[in-house]
GROMACS .gro file of C-alpha atoms in nm:
model
  202
    1UNK     CA    1   3.732 -13.707 -17.516
    2UNK     CA    2   4.037 -13.915 -17.632
    3UNK     CA    3   4.207 -13.859 -17.958
    4UNK     CA    4   4.337 -14.177 -18.130
    5UNK     CA    5   4.511 -14.234 -18.446
    6UNK     CA    6   4.417 -14.525 -18.670
    7UNK     CA    7   4.706 -14.646 -18.853
    8UNK     CA    8   4.593 -14.823 -19.168
    9UNK     CA    9   4.848 -15.111 -19.184
   10UNK     CA   10   4.860 -15.167 -19.564
   11UNK     CA   11   4.922 -14.977 -19.879
   12UNK     CA   12   4.631 -15.159 -20.053
   13UNK     CA   13   4.377 -14.939 -20.223
   14UNK     CA   14   4.085 -15.178 -20.112
   15UNK     CA   15   4.163 -15.293 -19.781
   16UNK     CA   16   3.917 -15.461 -19.512
   17UNK     CA   17   4.161 -15.333 -19.248
   18UNK     CA   18   4.083 -14.989 -19.360
   19UNK     CA   19   3.702 -15.060 -19.359
   20UNK     CA   20   3.751 -15.198 -18.996
   21UNK     CA   21   3.912 -14.880 -18.875
   22UNK     CA   22   3.643 -14.674 -19.049
   23UNK     CA   23   3.389 -14.882 -18.875
   24UNK     CA   24   3.550 -14.815 -18.541
   25UNK     CA   25   3.582 -14.425 -18.634
   26UNK     CA   26   3.206 -14.432 -18.701
   27UNK     CA   27   3.089 -14.667 -18.411
   28UNK     CA   28   3.286 -14.524 -18.138
   29UNK     CA   29   3.260 -14.140 -18.231
   30UNK     CA   30   3.102 -14.051 -17.895
   31UNK     CA   31   3.389 -14.201 -17.702
   32UNK     CA   32   3.699 -14.107 -17.900
   33UNK     CA   33   3.791 -13.927 -18.204
   34UNK     CA   34   3.990 -14.154 -18.434
   35UNK     CA   35   4.190 -14.007 -18.710
   36UNK     CA   36   4.297 -14.248 -18.998
   37UNK     CA   37   4.631 -14.225 -19.135
   38UNK     CA   38   4.747 -14.395 -19.460
   39UNK     CA   39   5.092 -14.527 -19.519
   40UNK     CA   40   5.061 -14.597 -19.901
   41UNK     CA   41   5.263 -14.281 -19.995
   42UNK     CA   42   5.559 -14.324 -19.767
   43UNK     CA   43   5.889 -14.393 -19.946
   44UNK     CA   44   6.087 -14.714 -19.883
   45UNK     CA   45   6.307 -14.677 -19.580
   46UNK     CA   46   6.668 -14.631 -19.653
   47UNK     CA   47   6.901 -14.430 -19.401
   48UNK     CA   48   6.923 -14.102 -19.577
   49UNK     CA   49   7.278 -13.960 -19.626
   50UNK     CA   50   7.165 -13.620 -19.474
   51UNK     CA   51   6.962 -13.795 -19.179
   52UNK     CA   52   6.657 -13.607 -19.310
   53UNK     CA   53   6.328 -13.771 -19.248
   54UNK     CA   54   6.060 -13.736 -19.513
   55UNK     CA   55   5.806 -13.464 -19.436
   56UNK     CA   56   5.518 -13.705 -19.449
   57UNK     CA   57   5.686 -13.934 -19.193
   58UNK     CA   58   5.735 -13.632 -18.974
   59UNK     CA   59   5.374 -13.520 -18.995
   60UNK     CA   60   5.272 -13.875 -18.886
   61UNK     CA   61   5.528 -13.885 -18.597
   62UNK     CA   62   5.367 -13.544 -18.493
   63UNK     CA   63   5.023 -13.668 -18.494
   64UNK     CA   64   5.129 -13.991 -18.291
   65UNK     CA   65   5.302 -13.795 -18.031
   66UNK     CA   66   5.000 -13.566 -17.985
   67UNK     CA   67   4.752 -13.858 -17.976
   68UNK     CA   68   4.634 -14.040 -17.653
   69UNK     CA   69   4.682 -14.373 -17.832
   70UNK     CA   70   4.711 -14.553 -18.162
   71UNK     CA   71   4.492 -14.826 -18.311
   72UNK     CA   72   4.679 -15.043 -18.589
   73UNK     CA   73   4.469 -15.279 -18.804
   74UNK     CA   74   4.703 -15.493 -18.994
   75UNK     CA   75   4.650 -15.782 -19.263
   76UNK     CA   76   4.869 -16.085 -19.275
   77UNK     CA   77   5.112 -16.163 -19.562
   78UNK     CA   78   5.314 -16.488 -19.524
   79UNK     CA   79   5.255 -16.498 -19.134
   80UNK     CA   80   5.380 -16.137 -19.083
   81UNK     CA   81   5.284 -15.789 -19.122
   82UNK     CA   82   5.290 -15.633 -19.476
   83UNK     CA   83   5.613 -15.468 -19.588
   84UNK     CA   84   5.445 -15.127 -19.599
   85UNK     CA   85   5.377 -15.141 -19.232
   86UNK     CA   86   5.709 -15.270 -19.144
   87UNK     CA   87   5.846 -14.973 -19.359
   88UNK     CA   88   5.654 -14.710 -19.166
   89UNK     CA   89   5.756 -14.830 -18.841
   90UNK     CA   90   6.128 -14.836 -18.954
   91UNK     CA   91   6.085 -14.455 -19.020
   92UNK     CA   92   5.911 -14.394 -18.709
   93UNK     CA   93   6.197 -14.541 -18.509
   94UNK     CA   94   6.472 -14.341 -18.703
   95UNK     CA   95   6.570 -14.052 -18.521
   96UNK     CA   96   6.213 -13.969 -18.404
   97UNK     CA   97   6.035 -14.183 -18.133
   98UNK     CA   98   5.672 -14.123 -18.112
   99UNK     CA   99   5.581 -14.471 -17.997
  100UNK     CA  100   5.770 -14.467 -17.668
  101UNK     CA  101   5.521 -14.552 -17.394
  102UNK     CA  102   5.221 -14.472 -17.634
  103UNK     CA  103   4.912 -14.708 -17.572
  104UNK     CA  104   4.860 -14.925 -17.884
  105UNK     CA  105   4.558 -15.132 -17.973
  106UNK     CA  106   4.609 -15.402 -18.242
  107UNK     CA  107   4.330 -15.529 -18.461
  108UNK     CA  108   4.347 -15.732 -18.805
  109UNK     CA  109   4.127 -15.838 -19.077
  110UNK     CA  110   4.197 -16.117 -19.325
  111UNK     CA  111   4.036 -16.290 -19.610
  112UNK     CA  112   4.094 -16.637 -19.457
  113UNK     CA  113   3.997 -16.806 -19.134
  114UNK     CA  114   4.272 -16.706 -18.899
  115UNK     CA  115   4.205 -16.317 -18.917
  116UNK     CA  116   4.574 -16.206 -18.908
  117UNK     CA  117   4.665 -16.373 -18.578
  118UNK     CA  118   5.035 -16.430 -18.674
  119UNK     CA  119   5.060 -16.089 -18.818
  120UNK     CA  120   4.936 -15.948 -18.472
  121UNK     CA  121   5.189 -16.143 -18.291
  122UNK     CA  122   5.455 -16.026 -18.533
  123UNK     CA  123   5.354 -15.675 -18.473
  124UNK     CA  124   5.353 -15.687 -18.115
  125UNK     CA  125   5.722 -15.823 -18.134
  126UNK     CA  126   5.805 -15.525 -18.360
  127UNK     CA  127   5.635 -15.264 -18.125
  128UNK     CA  128   5.841 -15.406 -17.815
  129UNK     CA  129   6.166 -15.347 -17.982
  130UNK     CA  130   6.400 -15.088 -17.800
  131UNK     CA  131   6.362 -14.838 -18.081
  132UNK     CA  132   5.996 -14.825 -18.052
  133UNK     CA  133   5.905 -14.919 -17.688
  134UNK     CA  134   5.513 -14.893 -17.730
  135UNK     CA  135   5.286 -15.004 -17.459
  136UNK     CA  136   5.080 -15.270 -17.621
  137UNK     CA  137   4.728 -15.349 -17.476
  138UNK     CA  138   4.776 -15.717 -17.370
  139UNK     CA  139   4.535 -16.000 -17.433
  140UNK     CA  140   4.324 -15.816 -17.678
  141UNK     CA  141   4.328 -15.979 -18.023
  142UNK     CA  142   4.041 -15.884 -18.251
  143UNK     CA  143   4.048 -16.120 -18.537
  144UNK     CA  144   3.822 -16.046 -18.825
  145UNK     CA  145   3.815 -16.345 -19.056
  146UNK     CA  146   3.668 -16.390 -19.388
  147UNK     CA  147   3.652 -15.989 -19.402
  148UNK     CA  148   3.546 -15.968 -19.760
  149UNK     CA  149   3.205 -16.073 -19.643
  150UNK     CA  150   3.214 -15.919 -19.302
  151UNK     CA  151   3.073 -15.569 -19.378
  152UNK     CA  152   2.737 -15.436 -19.501
  153UNK     CA  153   2.700 -15.195 -19.785
  154UNK     CA  154   2.703 -14.908 -19.540
  155UNK     CA  155   3.024 -15.013 -19.380
  156UNK     CA  156   2.888 -15.190 -19.066
  157UNK     CA  157   3.009 -15.515 -18.932
  158UNK     CA  158   2.737 -15.780 -18.994
  159UNK     CA  159   2.798 -16.025 -18.721
  160UNK     CA  160   2.666 -15.918 -18.381
  161UNK     CA  161   2.908 -16.112 -18.189
  162UNK     CA  162   3.193 -15.939 -18.355
  163UNK     CA  163   3.040 -15.607 -18.273
  164UNK     CA  164   2.995 -15.689 -17.930
  165UNK     CA  165   3.349 -15.812 -17.900
  166UNK     CA  166   3.502 -15.522 -18.063
  167UNK     CA  167   3.320 -15.272 -17.860
  168UNK     CA  168   3.431 -15.451 -17.542
  169UNK     CA  169   3.769 -15.444 -17.646
  170UNK     CA  170   3.755 -15.074 -17.733
  171UNK     CA  171   3.623 -15.012 -17.379
  172UNK     CA  172   3.919 -15.194 -17.236
  173UNK     CA  173   4.151 -14.972 -17.449
  174UNK     CA  174   3.984 -14.658 -17.298
  175UNK     CA  175   4.077 -14.798 -16.950
  176UNK     CA  176   4.412 -14.904 -17.082
  177UNK     CA  177   4.488 -14.562 -17.210
  178UNK     CA  178   4.376 -14.408 -16.873
  179UNK     CA  179   4.609 -14.652 -16.665
  180UNK     CA  180   4.889 -14.588 -16.909
  181UNK     CA  181   4.872 -14.224 -16.841
  182UNK     CA  182   4.944 -14.289 -16.475
  183UNK     CA  183   5.253 -14.503 -16.568
  184UNK     CA  184   5.481 -14.227 -16.685
  185UNK     CA  185   5.737 -14.190 -16.402
  186UNK     CA  186   6.006 -14.360 -16.626
  187UNK     CA  187   5.893 -14.188 -16.944
  188UNK     CA  188   6.193 -13.952 -16.958
  189UNK     CA  189   6.434 -14.228 -16.903
  190UNK     CA  190   6.255 -14.460 -17.149
  191UNK     CA  191   6.278 -14.171 -17.412
  192UNK     CA  192   6.638 -14.128 -17.347
  193UNK     CA  193   6.730 -14.501 -17.370
  194UNK     CA  194   6.543 -14.528 -17.700
  195UNK     CA  195   6.716 -14.225 -17.835
  196UNK     CA  196   7.055 -14.351 -17.727
  197UNK     CA  197   7.008 -14.702 -17.853
  198UNK     CA  198   7.211 -14.840 -18.132
  199UNK     CA  199   7.263 -15.176 -18.271
  200UNK     CA  200   7.608 -15.080 -18.348
  201UNK     CA  201   7.680 -15.055 -17.978
  202UNK     CA  202   7.533 -15.379 -17.874
   0.00000   0.00000   0.00000
């Protein structure tokens, strides 16, 4: 059985993106183990004078490295991902590189109509950066709009079409992960390039 990390892409205490990942964790339990990770306690990124990475960040990096893939659920703030999500990705590309060639599925929930579509596009751009080099599942937007009314009291998605779509995308992600595992011939080189990359030398 695959083991995935579900990264809650916000520091909000009450988030429908957390609810979405919890729904996936419960609904797809027979196909994968999904461990949810919170980012609310991660300190603000600033290059430390001693180059030491906070223990909480190191722990998250190790969990991602050991996982078969990562699912990130992001809200949308001002057409972009939240600062808290950007912050953790900054840390996870500073001296540690757990996302290199790691399969990633992106989902998102928002209170409005668009369902975090711009934030998901923004996140794809970030994950494709030379310091991260994740493998993002293509053509796979899951946009949960009007998310405050999307879940029942027991945490289930109310809309049958949304449930069906998400289940289909998750099956595609399982296939994507399997395929990605076969595309590792350049992993060592990709890892080295990421470790050697510096904007100071561009």
